Short mmCIF file of C-alpha atoms in Angstrom, two decimals:
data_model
loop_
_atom_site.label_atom_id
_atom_site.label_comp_id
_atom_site.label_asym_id
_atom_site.label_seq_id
_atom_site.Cartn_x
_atom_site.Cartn_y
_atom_site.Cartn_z
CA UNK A 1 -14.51 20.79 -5.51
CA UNK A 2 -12.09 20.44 -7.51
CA UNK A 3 -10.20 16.85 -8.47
CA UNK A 4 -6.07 16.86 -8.59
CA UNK A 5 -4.19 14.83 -10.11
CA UNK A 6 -2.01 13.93 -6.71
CA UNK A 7 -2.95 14.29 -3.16
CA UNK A 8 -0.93 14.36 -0.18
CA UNK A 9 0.94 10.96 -0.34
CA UNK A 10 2.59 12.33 -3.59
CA UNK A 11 3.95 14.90 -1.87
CA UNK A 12 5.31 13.58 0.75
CA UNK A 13 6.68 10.65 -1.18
CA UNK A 14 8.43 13.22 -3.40
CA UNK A 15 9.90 15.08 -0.97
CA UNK A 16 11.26 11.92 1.13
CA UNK A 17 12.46 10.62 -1.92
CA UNK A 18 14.62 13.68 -2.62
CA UNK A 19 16.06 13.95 0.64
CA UNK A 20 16.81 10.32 0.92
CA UNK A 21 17.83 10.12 -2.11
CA UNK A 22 20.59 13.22 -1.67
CA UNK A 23 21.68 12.14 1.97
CA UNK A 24 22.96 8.94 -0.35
CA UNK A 25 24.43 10.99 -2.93
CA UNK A 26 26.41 13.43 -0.75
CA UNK A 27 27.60 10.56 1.71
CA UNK A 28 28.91 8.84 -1.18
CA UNK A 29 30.76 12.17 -2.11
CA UNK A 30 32.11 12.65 0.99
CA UNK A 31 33.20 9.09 2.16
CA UNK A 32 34.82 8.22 -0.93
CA UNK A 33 36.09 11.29 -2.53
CA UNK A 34 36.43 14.68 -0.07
CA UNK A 35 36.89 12.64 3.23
CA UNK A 36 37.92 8.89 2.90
CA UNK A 37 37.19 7.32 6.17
CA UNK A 38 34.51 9.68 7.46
CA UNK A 39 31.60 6.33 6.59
CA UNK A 40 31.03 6.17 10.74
CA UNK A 41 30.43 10.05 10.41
CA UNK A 42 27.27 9.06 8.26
CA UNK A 43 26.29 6.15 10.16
CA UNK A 44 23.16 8.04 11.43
CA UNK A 45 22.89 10.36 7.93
CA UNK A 46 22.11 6.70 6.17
CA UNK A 47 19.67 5.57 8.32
CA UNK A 48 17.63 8.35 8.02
CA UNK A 49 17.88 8.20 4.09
CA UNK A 50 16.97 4.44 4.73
CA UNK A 51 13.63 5.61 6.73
CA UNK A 52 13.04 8.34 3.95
CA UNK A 53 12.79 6.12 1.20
CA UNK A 54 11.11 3.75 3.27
CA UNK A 55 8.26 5.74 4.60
CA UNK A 56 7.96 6.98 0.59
CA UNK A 57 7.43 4.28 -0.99
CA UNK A 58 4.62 3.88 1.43
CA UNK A 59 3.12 6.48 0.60
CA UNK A 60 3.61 5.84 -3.05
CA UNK A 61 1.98 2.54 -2.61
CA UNK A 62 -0.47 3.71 -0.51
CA UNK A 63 -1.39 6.78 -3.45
CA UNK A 64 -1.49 3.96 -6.06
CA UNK A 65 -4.51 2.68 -4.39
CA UNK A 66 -3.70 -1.44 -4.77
CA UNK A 67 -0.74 -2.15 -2.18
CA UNK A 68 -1.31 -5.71 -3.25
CA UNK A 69 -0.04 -5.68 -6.35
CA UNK A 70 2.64 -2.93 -6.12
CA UNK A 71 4.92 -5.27 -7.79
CA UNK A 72 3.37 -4.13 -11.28
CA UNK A 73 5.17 -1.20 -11.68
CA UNK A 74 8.72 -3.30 -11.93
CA UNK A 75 7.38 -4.88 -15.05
CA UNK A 76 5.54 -1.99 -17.33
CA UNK A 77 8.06 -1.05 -19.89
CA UNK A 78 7.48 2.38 -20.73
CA UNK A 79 6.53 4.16 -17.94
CA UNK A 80 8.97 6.98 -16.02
CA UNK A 81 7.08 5.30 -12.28
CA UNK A 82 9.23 1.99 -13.06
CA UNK A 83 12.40 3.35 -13.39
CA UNK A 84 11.86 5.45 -9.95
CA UNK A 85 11.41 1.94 -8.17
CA UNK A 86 14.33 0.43 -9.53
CA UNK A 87 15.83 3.13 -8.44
CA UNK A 88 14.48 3.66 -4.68
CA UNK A 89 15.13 -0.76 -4.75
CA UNK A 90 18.81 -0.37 -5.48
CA UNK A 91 19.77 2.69 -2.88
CA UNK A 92 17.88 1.14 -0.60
CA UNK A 93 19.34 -2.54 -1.33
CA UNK A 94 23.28 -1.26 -1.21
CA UNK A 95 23.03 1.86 1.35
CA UNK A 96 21.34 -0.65 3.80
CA UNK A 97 24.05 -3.32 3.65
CA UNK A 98 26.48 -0.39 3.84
CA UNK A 99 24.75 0.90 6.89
CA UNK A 100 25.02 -2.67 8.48
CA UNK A 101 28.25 -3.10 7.82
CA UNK A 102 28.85 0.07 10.39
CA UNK A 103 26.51 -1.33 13.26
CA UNK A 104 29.45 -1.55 15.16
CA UNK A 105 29.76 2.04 16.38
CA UNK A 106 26.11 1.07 18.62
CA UNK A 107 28.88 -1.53 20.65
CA UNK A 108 26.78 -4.45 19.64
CA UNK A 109 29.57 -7.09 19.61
CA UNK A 110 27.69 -9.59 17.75
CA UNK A 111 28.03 -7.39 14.30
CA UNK A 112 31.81 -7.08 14.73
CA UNK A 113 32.16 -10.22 12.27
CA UNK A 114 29.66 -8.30 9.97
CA UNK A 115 31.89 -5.53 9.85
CA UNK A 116 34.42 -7.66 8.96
CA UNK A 117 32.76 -9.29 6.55
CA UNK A 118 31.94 -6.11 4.75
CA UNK A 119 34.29 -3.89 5.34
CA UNK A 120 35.65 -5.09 1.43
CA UNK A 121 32.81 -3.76 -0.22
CA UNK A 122 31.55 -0.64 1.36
CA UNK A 123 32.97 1.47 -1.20
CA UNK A 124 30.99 -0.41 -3.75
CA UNK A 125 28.20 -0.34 -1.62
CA UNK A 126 27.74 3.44 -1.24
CA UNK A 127 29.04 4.24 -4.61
CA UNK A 128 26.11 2.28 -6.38
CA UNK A 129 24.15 3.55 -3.64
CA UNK A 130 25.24 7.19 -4.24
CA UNK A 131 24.30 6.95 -7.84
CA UNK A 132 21.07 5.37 -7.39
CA UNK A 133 20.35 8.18 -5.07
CA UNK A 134 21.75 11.24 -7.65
CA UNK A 135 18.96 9.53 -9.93
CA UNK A 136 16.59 9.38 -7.61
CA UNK A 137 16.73 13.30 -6.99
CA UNK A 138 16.71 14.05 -10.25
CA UNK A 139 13.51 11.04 -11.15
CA UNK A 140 11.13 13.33 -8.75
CA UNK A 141 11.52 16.07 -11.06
CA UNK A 142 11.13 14.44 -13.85
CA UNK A 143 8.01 12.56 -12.68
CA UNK A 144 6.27 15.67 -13.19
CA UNK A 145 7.78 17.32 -15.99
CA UNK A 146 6.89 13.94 -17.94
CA UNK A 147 2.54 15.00 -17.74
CA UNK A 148 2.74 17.40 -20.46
CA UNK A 149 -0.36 17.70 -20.13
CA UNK A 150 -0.16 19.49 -17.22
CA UNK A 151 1.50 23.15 -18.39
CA UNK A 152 3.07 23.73 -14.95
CA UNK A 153 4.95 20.79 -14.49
CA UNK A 154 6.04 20.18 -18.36
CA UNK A 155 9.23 22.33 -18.09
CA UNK A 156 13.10 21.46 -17.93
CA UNK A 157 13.25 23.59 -14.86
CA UNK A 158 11.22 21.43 -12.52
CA UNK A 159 13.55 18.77 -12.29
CA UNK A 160 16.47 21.19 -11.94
CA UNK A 161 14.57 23.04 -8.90
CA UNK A 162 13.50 19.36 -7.61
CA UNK A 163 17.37 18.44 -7.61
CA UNK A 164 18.94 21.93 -6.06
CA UNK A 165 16.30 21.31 -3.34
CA UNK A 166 16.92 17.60 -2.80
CA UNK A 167 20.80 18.50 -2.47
CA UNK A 168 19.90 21.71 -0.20
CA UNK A 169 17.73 19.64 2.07
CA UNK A 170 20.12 16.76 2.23
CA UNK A 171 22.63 18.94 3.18
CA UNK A 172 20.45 20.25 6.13
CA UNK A 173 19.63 16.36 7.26
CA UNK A 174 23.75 15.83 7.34
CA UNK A 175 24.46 19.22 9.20
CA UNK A 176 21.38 18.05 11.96
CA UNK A 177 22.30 14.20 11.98
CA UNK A 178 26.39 14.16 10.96
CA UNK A 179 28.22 11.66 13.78
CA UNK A 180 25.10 10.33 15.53
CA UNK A 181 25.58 7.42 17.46
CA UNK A 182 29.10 8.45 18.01
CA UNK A 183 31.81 9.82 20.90
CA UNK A 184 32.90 12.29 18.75
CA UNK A 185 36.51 13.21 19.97
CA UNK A 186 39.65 13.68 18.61
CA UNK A 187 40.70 13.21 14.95
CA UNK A 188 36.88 12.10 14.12
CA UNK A 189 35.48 15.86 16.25
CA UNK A 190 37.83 17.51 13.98
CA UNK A 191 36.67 15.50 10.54
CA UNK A 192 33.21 16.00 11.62
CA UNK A 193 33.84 19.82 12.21
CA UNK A 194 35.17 20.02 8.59
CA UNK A 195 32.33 18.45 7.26
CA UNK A 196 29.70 20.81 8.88
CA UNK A 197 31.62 23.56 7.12
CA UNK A 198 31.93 22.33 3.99
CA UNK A 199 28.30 20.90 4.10
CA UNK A 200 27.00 24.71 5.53
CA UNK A 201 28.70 26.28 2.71
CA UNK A 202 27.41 24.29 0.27
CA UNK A 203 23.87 24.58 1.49
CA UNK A 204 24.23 28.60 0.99
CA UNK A 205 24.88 28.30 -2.87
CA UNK A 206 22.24 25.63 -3.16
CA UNK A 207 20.19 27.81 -1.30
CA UNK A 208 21.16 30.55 -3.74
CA UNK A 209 20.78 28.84 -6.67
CA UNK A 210 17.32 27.32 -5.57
CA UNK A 211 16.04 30.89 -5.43
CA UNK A 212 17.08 31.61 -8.98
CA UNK A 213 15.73 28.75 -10.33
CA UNK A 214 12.54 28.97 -8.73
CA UNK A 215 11.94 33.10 -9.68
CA UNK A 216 13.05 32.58 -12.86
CA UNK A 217 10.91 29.57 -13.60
CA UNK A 218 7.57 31.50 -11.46
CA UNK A 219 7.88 34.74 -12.96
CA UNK A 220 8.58 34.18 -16.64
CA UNK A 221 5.54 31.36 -16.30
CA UNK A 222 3.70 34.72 -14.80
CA UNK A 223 5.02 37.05 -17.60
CA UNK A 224 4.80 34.82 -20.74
CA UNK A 225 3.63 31.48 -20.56
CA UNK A 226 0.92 29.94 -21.71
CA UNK A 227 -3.06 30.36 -20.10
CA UNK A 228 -2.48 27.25 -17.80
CA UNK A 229 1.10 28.11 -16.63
CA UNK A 230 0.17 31.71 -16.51
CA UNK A 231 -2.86 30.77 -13.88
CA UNK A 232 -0.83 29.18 -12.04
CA UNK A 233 1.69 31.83 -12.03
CA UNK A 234 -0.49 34.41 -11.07
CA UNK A 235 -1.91 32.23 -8.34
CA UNK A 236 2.00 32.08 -6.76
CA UNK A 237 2.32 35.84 -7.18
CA UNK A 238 -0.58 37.39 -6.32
CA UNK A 239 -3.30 35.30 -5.98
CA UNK A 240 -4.55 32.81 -2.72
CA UNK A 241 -1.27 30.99 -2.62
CA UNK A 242 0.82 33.95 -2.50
CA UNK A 243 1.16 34.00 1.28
CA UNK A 244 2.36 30.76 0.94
CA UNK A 245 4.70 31.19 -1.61
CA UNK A 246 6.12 34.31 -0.50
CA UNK A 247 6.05 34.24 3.57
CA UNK A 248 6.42 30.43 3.29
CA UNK A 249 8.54 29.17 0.51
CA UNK A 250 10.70 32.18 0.07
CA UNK A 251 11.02 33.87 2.82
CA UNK A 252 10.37 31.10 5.61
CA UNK A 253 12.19 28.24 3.32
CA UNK A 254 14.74 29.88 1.57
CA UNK A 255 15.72 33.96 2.34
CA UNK A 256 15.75 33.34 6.20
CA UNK A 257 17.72 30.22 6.36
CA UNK A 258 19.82 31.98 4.01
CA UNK A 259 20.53 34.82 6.46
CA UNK A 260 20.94 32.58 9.32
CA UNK A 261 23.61 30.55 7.89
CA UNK A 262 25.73 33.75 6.63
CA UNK A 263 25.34 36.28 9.69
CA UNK A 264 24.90 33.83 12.04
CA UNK A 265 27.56 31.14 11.53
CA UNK A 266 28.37 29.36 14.45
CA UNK A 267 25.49 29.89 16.47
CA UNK A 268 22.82 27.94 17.35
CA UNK A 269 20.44 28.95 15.06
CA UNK A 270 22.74 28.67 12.09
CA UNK A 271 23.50 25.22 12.94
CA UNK A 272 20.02 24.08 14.46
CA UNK A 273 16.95 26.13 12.89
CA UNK A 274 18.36 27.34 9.53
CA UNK A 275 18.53 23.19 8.24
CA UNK A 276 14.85 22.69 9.99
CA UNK A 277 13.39 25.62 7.70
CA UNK A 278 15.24 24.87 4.64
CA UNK A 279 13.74 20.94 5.21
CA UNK A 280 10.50 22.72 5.75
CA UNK A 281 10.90 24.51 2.52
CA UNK A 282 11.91 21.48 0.63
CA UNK A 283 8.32 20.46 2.00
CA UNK A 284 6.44 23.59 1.01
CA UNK A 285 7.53 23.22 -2.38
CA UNK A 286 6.63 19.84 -3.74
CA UNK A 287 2.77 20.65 -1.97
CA UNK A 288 2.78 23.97 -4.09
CA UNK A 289 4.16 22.22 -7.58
CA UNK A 290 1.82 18.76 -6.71
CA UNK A 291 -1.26 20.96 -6.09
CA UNK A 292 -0.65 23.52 -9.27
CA UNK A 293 -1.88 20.62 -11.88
CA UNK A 294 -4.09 23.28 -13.88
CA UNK A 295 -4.58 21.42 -17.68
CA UNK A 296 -5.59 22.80 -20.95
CA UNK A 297 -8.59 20.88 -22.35
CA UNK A 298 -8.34 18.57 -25.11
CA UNK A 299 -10.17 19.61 -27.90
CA UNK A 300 -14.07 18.70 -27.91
CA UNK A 301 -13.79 18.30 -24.05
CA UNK A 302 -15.39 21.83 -23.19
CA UNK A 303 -18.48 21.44 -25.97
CA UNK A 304 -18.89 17.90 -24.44
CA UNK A 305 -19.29 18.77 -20.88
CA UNK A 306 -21.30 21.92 -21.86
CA UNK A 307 -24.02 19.24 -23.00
CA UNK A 308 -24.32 16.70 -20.20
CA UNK A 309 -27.13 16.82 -18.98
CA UNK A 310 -28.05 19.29 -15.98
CA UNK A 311 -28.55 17.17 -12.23
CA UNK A 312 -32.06 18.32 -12.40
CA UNK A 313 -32.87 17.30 -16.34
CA UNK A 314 -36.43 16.13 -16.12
CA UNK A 315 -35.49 12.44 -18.15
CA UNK A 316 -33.07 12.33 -14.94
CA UNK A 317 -35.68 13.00 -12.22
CA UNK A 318 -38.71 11.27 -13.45
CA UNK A 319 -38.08 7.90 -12.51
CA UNK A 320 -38.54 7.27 -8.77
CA UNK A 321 -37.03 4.10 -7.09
CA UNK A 322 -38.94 0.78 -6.58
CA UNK A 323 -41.82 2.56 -9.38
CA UNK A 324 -42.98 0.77 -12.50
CA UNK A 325 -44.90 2.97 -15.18
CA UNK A 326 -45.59 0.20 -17.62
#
């Protein structure tokens, strides 16, 4: 069986950080540029970018293999892993005291003087939490591209696709989650209205562009890159993963969430099961790019392996346990 490089956790640690990571970015766009005063609107938004990047760094940690000394990784120097901490710490640091500051919309009267208290600096709260978050999207990308020894991932266009499809499943999260917690009614029912149709429109060119990216990137891997990438390629195209990429990541993730949200605006399944299958997509995707880690060898390494020794050598089966020949 083969080994990979990443298992499960990464991928789910990937895709949480994306989405968490864009529900940051695009509340920050929204509250402090597009819509000033719509924060309560992304009261519940937050908190699930909170839980997110919560649950994956978990998994991170729990991939890493030594959860008591996760603390390393703030103080290597050169590698890519350190700078995605810092910046998971600071969205997480500033978007949760930005959150708290708006624990007043649940009626609890004892955060009233918290609001208060914060209400000065919640614009500099989700602004540094908004760019943490932009770099966060664009750090799972680059995690991968980064291995150049692995063909697949060592290309520009990964952390471009990983970046359309944080923003397109962030998008998604807001149009499922936008004014939780809230008595939407009045001014805020309208502002929140807005919102869902700026946010669904959006979502249909990141949807758009997502496909591009990711056929252009497959299929010239497929039609002129190298062995590895080509393997790989041909393994997305045609080969066992097909019906996954195909049925599930382009057609379940992307072409039929596309078609929901432009013939079927306003309906249920625009607004309810399009944003569930593009977050299922977002999914789909980091498992097929985590699990496609297909290497060159380094030179020597084939001739080396092809003289190990066979299980069966007779030096290796000659000795029996708890026997002494001499």
């Amino acid at each position: 069986m083969k080994h990979h490089y990443w298992e499960a956790p990464i991928v789910i640690y990937l895709f949480l950080g994306g989405l968490g990571g864009g529900i940051f970015f695009l509340s920050a766009l929204f509250d402090l540029i597009i819509a000033p005063g719509s924060g309560p609107l992304f009261f519940a938004p937050v908190f699930f970018a909170l839980a997110a990047l919560a649950l994956g760094c978990f998994f991170l940690v729990f991939e890493l293999g030594q959860p008591p000394v996760f603390w390393r990784v703030f103080t290597t120097k050169t590698a890519i892993i350190k700078w995605g901490a810092v910046l998971l710490s600071v969205a997480m640091i500033f978007g949760f005291v930005w959150w708290a500051s708006y624990l007043y919309v649940l009626g609890w009267e004892w955060t009233f003087g918290l609001a208060a208290a914060l209400e000065g600096v919640r614009p500099i709260m989700l602004g540094v939490a908004g760019v943490a978050g932009f770099g966060v999207m664009v750090y799972t990308g680059v995690m991968l591209s980064t291995l150049k020894a692995h063909a697949f991932w060592a290309t520009p266009a990964l952390p471009v696709l990983f970046t359309v499809s944080a923003l397109s499943t962030a998008c998604a999260a807001i149009a499922l989650s936008l004014g939780g917690a809230l008595q939407l009614e009045g001014v805020a029912l309208l502002l929140a209205e807005l919102i869902h149709e700026i946010v669904h429109t959006v979502d249909i060119v990141l949807v758009v562009a997502e496909i591009v990216v990711l056929l252009v990137m497959v299929l010239s891997f497929y039609g002129a890159g190298n062995v590895c990438t080509h393997e790989v390629a041909a393994r997305w195209v045609r080969g066992k993963t097909a019906p996954l990429f195909w049925g599930g990541m382009v057609f379940g993730g992307l072409l039929l969430p596309l078609c929901l949200y432009v013939f079927g605006a306003g309906t249920a399944t625009s607004a309810l099961v399009a944003p569930w299958l593009v977050l299922c997509g977002g999914l789909l995707l980091r498992y097929l790019c985590v699990y496609s880690d297909e290497r060159a060898p380094i030179p020597g390494e084939v001739r080396f392996n092809e003289r190990l020794p066979k299980k069966d050598a007779a030096f290796l089966t000659a000795w029996k346990k708890d026997e002494n020949l001499y």
